[in-house]
mmCIF file of the C-alpha atoms, coordinates in Angstrom:
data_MODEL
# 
_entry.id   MODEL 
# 
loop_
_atom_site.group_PDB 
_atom_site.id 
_atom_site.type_symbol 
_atom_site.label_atom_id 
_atom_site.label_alt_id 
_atom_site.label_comp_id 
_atom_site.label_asym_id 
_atom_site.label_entity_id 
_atom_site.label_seq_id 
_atom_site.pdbx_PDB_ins_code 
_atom_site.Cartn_x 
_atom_site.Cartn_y 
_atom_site.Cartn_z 
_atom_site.occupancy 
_atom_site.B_iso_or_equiv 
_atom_site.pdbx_formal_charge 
_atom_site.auth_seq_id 
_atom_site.auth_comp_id 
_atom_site.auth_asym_id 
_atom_site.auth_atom_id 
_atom_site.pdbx_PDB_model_num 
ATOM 1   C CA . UNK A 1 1   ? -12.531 -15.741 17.375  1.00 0.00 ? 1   UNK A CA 1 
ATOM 2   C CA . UNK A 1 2   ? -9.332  -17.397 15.804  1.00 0.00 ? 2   UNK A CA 1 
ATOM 3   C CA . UNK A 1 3   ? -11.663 -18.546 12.892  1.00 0.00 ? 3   UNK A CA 1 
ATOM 4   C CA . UNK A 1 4   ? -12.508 -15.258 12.615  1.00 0.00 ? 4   UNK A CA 1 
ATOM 5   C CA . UNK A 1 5   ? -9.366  -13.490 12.159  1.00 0.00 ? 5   UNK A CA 1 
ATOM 6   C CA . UNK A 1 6   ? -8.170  -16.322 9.511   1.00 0.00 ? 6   UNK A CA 1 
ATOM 7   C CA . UNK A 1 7   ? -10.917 -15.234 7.717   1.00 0.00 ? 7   UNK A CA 1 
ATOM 8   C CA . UNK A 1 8   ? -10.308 -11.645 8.062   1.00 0.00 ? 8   UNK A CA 1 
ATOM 9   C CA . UNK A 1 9   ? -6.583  -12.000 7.303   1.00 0.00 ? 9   UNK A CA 1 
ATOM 10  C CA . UNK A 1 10  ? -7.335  -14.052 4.163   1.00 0.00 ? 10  UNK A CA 1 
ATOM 11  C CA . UNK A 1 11  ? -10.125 -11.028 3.378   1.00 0.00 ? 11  UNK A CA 1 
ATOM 12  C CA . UNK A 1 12  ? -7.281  -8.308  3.442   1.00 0.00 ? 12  UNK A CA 1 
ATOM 13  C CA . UNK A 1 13  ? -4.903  -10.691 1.751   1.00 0.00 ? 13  UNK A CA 1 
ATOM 14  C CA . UNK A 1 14  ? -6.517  -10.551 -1.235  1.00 0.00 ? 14  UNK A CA 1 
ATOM 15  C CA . UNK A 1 15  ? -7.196  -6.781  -1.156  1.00 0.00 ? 15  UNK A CA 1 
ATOM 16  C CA . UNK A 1 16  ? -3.478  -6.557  -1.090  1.00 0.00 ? 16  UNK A CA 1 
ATOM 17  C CA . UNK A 1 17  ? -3.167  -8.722  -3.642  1.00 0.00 ? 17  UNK A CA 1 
ATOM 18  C CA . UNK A 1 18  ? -4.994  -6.377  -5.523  1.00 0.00 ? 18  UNK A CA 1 
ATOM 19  C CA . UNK A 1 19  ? -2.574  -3.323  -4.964  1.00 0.00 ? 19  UNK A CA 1 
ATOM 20  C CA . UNK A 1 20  ? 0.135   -5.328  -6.342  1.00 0.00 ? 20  UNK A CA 1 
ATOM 21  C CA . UNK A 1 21  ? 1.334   -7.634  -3.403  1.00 0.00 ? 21  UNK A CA 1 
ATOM 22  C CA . UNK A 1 22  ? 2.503   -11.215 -3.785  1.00 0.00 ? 22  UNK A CA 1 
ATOM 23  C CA . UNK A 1 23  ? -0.024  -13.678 -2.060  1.00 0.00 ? 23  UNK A CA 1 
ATOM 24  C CA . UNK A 1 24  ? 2.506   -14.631 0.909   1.00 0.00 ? 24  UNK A CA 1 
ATOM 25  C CA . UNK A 1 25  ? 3.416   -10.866 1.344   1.00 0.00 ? 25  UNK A CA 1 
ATOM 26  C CA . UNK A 1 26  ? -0.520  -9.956  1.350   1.00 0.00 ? 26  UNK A CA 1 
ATOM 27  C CA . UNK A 1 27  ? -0.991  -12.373 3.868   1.00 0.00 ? 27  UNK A CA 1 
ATOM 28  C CA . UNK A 1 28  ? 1.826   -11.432 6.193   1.00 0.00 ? 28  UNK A CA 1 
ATOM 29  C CA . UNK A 1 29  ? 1.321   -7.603  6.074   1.00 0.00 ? 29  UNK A CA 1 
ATOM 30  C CA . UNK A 1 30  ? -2.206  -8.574  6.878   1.00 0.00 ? 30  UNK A CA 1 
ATOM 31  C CA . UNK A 1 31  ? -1.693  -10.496 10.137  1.00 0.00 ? 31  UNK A CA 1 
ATOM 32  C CA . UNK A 1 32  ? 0.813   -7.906  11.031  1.00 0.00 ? 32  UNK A CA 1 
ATOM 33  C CA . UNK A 1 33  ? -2.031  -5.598  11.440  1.00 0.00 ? 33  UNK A CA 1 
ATOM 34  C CA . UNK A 1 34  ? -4.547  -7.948  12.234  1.00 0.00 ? 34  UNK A CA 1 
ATOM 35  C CA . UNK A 1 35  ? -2.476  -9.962  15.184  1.00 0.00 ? 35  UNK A CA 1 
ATOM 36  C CA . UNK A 1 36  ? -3.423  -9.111  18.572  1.00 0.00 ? 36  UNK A CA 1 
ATOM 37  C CA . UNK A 1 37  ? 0.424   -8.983  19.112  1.00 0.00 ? 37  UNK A CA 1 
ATOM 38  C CA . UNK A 1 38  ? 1.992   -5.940  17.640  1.00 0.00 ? 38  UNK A CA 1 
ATOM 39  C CA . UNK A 1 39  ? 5.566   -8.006  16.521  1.00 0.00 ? 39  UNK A CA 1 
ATOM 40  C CA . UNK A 1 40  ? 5.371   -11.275 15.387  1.00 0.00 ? 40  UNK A CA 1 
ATOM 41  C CA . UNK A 1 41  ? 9.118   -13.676 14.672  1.00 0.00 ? 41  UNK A CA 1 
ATOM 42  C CA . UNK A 1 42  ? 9.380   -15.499 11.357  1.00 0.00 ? 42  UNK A CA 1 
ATOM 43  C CA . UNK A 1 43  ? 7.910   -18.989 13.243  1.00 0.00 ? 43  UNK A CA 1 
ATOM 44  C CA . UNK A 1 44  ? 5.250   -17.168 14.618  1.00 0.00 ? 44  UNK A CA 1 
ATOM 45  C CA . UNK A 1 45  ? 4.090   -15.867 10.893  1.00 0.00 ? 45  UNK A CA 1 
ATOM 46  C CA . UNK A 1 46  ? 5.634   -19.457 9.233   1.00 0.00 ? 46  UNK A CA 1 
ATOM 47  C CA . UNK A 1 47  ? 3.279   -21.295 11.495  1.00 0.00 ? 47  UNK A CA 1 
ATOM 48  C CA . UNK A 1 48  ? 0.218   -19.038 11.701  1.00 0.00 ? 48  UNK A CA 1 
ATOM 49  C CA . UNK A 1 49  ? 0.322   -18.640 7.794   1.00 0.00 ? 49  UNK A CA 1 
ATOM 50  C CA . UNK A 1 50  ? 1.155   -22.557 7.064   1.00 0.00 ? 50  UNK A CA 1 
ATOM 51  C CA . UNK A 1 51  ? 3.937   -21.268 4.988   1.00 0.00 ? 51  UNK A CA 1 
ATOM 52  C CA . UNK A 1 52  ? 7.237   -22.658 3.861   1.00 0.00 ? 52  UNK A CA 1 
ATOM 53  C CA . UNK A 1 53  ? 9.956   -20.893 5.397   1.00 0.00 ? 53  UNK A CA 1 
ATOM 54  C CA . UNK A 1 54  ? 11.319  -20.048 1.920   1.00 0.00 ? 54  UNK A CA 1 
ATOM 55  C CA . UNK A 1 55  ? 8.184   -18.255 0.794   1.00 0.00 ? 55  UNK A CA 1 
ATOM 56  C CA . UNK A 1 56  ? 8.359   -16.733 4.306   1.00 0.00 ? 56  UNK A CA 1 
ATOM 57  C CA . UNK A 1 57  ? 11.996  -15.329 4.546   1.00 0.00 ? 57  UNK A CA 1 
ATOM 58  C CA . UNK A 1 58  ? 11.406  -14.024 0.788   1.00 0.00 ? 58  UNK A CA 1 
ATOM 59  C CA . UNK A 1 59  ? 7.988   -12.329 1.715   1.00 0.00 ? 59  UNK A CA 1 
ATOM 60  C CA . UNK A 1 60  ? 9.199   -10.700 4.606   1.00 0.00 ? 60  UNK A CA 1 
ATOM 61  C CA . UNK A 1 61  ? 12.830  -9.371  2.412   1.00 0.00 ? 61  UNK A CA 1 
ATOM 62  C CA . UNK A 1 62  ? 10.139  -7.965  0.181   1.00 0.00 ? 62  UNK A CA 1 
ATOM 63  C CA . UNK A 1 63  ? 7.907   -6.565  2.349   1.00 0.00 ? 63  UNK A CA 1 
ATOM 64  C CA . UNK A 1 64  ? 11.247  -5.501  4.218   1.00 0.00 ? 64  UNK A CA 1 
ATOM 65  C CA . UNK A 1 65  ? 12.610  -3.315  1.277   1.00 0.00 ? 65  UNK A CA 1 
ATOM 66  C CA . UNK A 1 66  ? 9.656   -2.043  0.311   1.00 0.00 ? 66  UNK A CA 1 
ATOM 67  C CA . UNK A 1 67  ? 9.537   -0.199  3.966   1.00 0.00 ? 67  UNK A CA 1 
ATOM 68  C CA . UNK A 1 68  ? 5.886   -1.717  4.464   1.00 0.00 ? 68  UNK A CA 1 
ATOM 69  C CA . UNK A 1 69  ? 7.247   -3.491  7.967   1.00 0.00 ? 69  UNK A CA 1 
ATOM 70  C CA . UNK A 1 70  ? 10.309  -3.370  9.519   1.00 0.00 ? 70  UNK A CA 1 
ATOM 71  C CA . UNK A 1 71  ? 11.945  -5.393  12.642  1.00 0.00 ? 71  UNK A CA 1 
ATOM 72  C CA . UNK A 1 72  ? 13.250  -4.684  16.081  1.00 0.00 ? 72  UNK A CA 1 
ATOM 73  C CA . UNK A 1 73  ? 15.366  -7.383  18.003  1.00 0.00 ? 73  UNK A CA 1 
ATOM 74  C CA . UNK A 1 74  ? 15.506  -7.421  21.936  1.00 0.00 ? 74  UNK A CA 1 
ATOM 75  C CA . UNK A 1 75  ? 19.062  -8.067  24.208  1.00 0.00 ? 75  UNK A CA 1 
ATOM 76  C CA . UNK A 1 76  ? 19.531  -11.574 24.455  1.00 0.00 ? 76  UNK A CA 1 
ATOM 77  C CA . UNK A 1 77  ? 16.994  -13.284 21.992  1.00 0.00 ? 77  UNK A CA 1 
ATOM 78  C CA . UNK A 1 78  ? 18.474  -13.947 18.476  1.00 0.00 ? 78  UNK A CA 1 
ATOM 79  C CA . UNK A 1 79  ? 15.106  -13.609 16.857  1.00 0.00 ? 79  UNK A CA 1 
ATOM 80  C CA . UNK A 1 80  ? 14.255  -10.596 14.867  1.00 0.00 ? 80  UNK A CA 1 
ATOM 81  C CA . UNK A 1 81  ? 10.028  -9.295  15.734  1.00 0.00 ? 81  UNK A CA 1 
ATOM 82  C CA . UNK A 1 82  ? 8.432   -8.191  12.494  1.00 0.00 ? 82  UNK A CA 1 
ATOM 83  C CA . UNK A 1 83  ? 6.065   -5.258  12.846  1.00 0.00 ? 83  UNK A CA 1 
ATOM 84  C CA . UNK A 1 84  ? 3.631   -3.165  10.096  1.00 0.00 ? 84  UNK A CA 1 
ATOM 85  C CA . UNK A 1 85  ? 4.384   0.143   9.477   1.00 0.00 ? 85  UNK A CA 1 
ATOM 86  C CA . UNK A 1 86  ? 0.648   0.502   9.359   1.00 0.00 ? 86  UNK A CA 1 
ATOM 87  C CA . UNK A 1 87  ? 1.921   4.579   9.079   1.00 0.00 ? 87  UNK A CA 1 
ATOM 88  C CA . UNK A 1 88  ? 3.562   3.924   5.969   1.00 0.00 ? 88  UNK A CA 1 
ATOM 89  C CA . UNK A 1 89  ? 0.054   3.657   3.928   1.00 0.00 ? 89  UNK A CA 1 
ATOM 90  C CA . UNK A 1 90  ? -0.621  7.383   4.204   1.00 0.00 ? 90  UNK A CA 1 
ATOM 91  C CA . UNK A 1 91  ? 3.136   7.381   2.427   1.00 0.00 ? 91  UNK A CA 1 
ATOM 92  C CA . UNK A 1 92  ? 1.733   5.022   -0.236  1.00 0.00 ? 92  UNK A CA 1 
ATOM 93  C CA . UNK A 1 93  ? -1.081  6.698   -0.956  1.00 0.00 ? 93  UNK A CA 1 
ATOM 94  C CA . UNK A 1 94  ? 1.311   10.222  -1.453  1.00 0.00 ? 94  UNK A CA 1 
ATOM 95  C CA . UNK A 1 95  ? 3.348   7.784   -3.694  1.00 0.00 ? 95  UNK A CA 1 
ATOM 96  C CA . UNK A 1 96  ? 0.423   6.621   -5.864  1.00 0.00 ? 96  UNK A CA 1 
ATOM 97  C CA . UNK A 1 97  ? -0.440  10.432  -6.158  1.00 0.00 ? 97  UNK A CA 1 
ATOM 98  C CA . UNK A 1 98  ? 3.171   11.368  -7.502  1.00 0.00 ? 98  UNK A CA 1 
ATOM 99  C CA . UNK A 1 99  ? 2.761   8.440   -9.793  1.00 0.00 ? 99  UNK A CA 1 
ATOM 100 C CA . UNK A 1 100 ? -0.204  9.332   -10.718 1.00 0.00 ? 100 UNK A CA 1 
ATOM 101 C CA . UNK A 1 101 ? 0.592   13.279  -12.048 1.00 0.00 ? 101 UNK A CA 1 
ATOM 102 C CA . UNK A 1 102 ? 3.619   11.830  -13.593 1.00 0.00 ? 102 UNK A CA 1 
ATOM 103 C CA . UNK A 1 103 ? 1.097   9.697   -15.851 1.00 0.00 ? 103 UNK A CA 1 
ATOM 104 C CA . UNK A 1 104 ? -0.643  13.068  -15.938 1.00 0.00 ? 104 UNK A CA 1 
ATOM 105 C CA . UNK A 1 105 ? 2.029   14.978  -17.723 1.00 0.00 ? 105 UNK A CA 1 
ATOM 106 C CA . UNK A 1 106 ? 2.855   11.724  -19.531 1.00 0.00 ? 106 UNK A CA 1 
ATOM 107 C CA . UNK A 1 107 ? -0.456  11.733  -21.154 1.00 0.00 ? 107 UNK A CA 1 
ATOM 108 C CA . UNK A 1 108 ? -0.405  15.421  -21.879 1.00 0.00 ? 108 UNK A CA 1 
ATOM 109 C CA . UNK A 1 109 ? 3.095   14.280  -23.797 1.00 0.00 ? 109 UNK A CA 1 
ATOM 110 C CA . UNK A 1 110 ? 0.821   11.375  -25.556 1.00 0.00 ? 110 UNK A CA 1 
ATOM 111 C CA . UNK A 1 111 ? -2.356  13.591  -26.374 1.00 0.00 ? 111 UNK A CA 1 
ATOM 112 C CA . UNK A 1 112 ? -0.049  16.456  -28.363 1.00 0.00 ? 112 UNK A CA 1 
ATOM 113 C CA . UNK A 1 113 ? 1.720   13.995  -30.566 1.00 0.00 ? 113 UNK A CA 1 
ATOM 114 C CA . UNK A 1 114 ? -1.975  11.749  -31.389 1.00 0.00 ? 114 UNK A CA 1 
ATOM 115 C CA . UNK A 1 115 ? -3.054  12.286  -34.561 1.00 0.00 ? 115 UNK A CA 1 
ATOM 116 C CA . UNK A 1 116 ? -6.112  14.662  -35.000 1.00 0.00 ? 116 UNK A CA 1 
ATOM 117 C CA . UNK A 1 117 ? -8.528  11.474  -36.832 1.00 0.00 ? 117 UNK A CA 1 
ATOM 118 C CA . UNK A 1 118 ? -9.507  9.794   -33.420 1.00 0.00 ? 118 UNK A CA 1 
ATOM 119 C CA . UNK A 1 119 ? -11.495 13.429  -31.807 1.00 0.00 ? 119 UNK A CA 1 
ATOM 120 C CA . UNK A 1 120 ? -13.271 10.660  -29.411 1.00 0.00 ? 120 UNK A CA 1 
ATOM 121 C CA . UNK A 1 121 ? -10.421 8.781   -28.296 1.00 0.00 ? 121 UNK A CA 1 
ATOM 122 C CA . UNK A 1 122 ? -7.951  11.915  -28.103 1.00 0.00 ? 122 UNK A CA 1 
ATOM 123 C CA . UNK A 1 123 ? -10.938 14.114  -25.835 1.00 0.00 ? 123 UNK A CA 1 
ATOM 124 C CA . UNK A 1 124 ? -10.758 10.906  -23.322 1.00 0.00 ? 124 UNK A CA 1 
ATOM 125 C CA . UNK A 1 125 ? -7.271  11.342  -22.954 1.00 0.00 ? 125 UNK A CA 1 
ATOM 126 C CA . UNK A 1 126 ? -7.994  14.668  -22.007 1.00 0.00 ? 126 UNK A CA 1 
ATOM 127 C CA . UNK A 1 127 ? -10.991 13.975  -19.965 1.00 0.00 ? 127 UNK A CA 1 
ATOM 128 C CA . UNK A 1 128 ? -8.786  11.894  -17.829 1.00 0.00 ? 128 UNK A CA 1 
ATOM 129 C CA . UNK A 1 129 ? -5.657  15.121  -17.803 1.00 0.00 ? 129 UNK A CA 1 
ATOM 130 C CA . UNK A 1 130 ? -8.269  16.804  -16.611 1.00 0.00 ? 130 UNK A CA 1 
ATOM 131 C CA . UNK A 1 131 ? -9.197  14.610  -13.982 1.00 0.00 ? 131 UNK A CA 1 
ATOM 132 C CA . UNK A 1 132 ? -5.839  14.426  -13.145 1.00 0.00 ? 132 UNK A CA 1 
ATOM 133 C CA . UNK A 1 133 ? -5.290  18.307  -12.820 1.00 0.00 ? 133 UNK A CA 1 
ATOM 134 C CA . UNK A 1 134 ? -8.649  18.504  -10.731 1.00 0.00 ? 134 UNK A CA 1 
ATOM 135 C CA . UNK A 1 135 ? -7.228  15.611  -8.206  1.00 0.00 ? 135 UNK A CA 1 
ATOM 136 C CA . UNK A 1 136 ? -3.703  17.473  -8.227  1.00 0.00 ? 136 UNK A CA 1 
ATOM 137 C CA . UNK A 1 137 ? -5.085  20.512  -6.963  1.00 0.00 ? 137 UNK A CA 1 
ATOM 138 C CA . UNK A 1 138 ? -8.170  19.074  -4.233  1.00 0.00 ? 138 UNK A CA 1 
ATOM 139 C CA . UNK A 1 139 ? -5.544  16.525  -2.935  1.00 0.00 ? 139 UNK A CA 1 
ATOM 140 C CA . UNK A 1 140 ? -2.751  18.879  -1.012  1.00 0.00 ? 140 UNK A CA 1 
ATOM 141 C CA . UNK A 1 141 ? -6.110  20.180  0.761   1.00 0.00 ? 141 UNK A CA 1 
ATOM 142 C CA . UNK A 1 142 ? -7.605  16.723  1.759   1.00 0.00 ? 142 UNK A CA 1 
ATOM 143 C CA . UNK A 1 143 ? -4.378  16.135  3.235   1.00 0.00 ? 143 UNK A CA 1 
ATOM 144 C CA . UNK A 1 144 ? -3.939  19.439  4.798   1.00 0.00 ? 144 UNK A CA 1 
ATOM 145 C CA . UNK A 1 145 ? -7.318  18.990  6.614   1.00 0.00 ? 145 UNK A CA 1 
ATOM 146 C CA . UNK A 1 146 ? -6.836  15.111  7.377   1.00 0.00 ? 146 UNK A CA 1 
ATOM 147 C CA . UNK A 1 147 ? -3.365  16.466  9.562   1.00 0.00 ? 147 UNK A CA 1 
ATOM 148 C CA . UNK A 1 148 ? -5.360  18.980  11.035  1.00 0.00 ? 148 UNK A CA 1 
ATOM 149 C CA . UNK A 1 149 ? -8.037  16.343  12.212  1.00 0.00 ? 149 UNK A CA 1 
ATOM 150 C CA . UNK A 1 150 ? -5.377  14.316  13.426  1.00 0.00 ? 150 UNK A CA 1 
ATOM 151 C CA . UNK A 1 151 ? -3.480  17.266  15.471  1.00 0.00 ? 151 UNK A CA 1 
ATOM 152 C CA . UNK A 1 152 ? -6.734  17.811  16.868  1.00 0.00 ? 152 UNK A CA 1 
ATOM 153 C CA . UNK A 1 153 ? -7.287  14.239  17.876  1.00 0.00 ? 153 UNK A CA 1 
ATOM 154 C CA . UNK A 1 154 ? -3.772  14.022  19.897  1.00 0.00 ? 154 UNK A CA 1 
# 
């Protein structure tokens, strides 16, 4: 079982790799989630991860300001317990929407000052503002009917 959940926090760690985190933050926001203990303390991480307790401290300040954990401390115990904000996806994913529309209108900017000689390149553009405009108006709905699913659940 232990092997197994190396293996499946190395598997996420390189997913979230791919979305832009470091390797050491990747790994830690994956055994945050993965752990069967809901807070972990910076040995607990250091030592399951077999990393230095620089690249520790600086993965967890990261992963710190970029509100994807956060920490609680209990009376009496110096030692700060690091937790995922596993809610704080559903807040990415808004982000990477709002990111994504302001590429949207970005590209609308880029396509009216191209020049008129590239018709192939220039109707990609477009092909993708329209993409864009499609996702910007299906999206509030998918989200409307995910909280509803959710309210039901509860």
């Amino acid at each position: 079982k232990h092997f197994l959940k190396k293996k499946l926090i190395e598997k996420s760690g390189v997913l979230l790799e791919k979305t832009g985190l470091a390797p050491a933050q990747a790994r830690i926001a994956s055994l945050l989630i993965i752990s069967d203990e809901v807070e972990l303390t910076f040995d607990e991480i250091k030592d399951s991860l077999k990393l230095s307790k620089s690249a520790t401290s600086n993965a967890l300040n990261s992963l710190l300001a970029m509100e994807k954990i956060s920490y609680t401390v209990k009376i009496g115990d110096r030692k700060r317990y690091f937790k995922s904000k596993i809610a704080s996806m559903e807040i990415d994913f808004e982000d990477k929407i709002d990111k994504m529309l302001t590429m949207k209108y970005l590209l609308q900017e880029i396509v009216d000052q191209r020049t008129k000689k590239t018709p192939d390149f220039n109707e990609k553009l477009n092909s993708m503002i329209q993409f864009m405009t499609f996702m910007q108006s299906e999206l509030p709905k998918l989200f409307e009917k995910w909280n509803q699913l959710k309210a039901t659940r509860s």
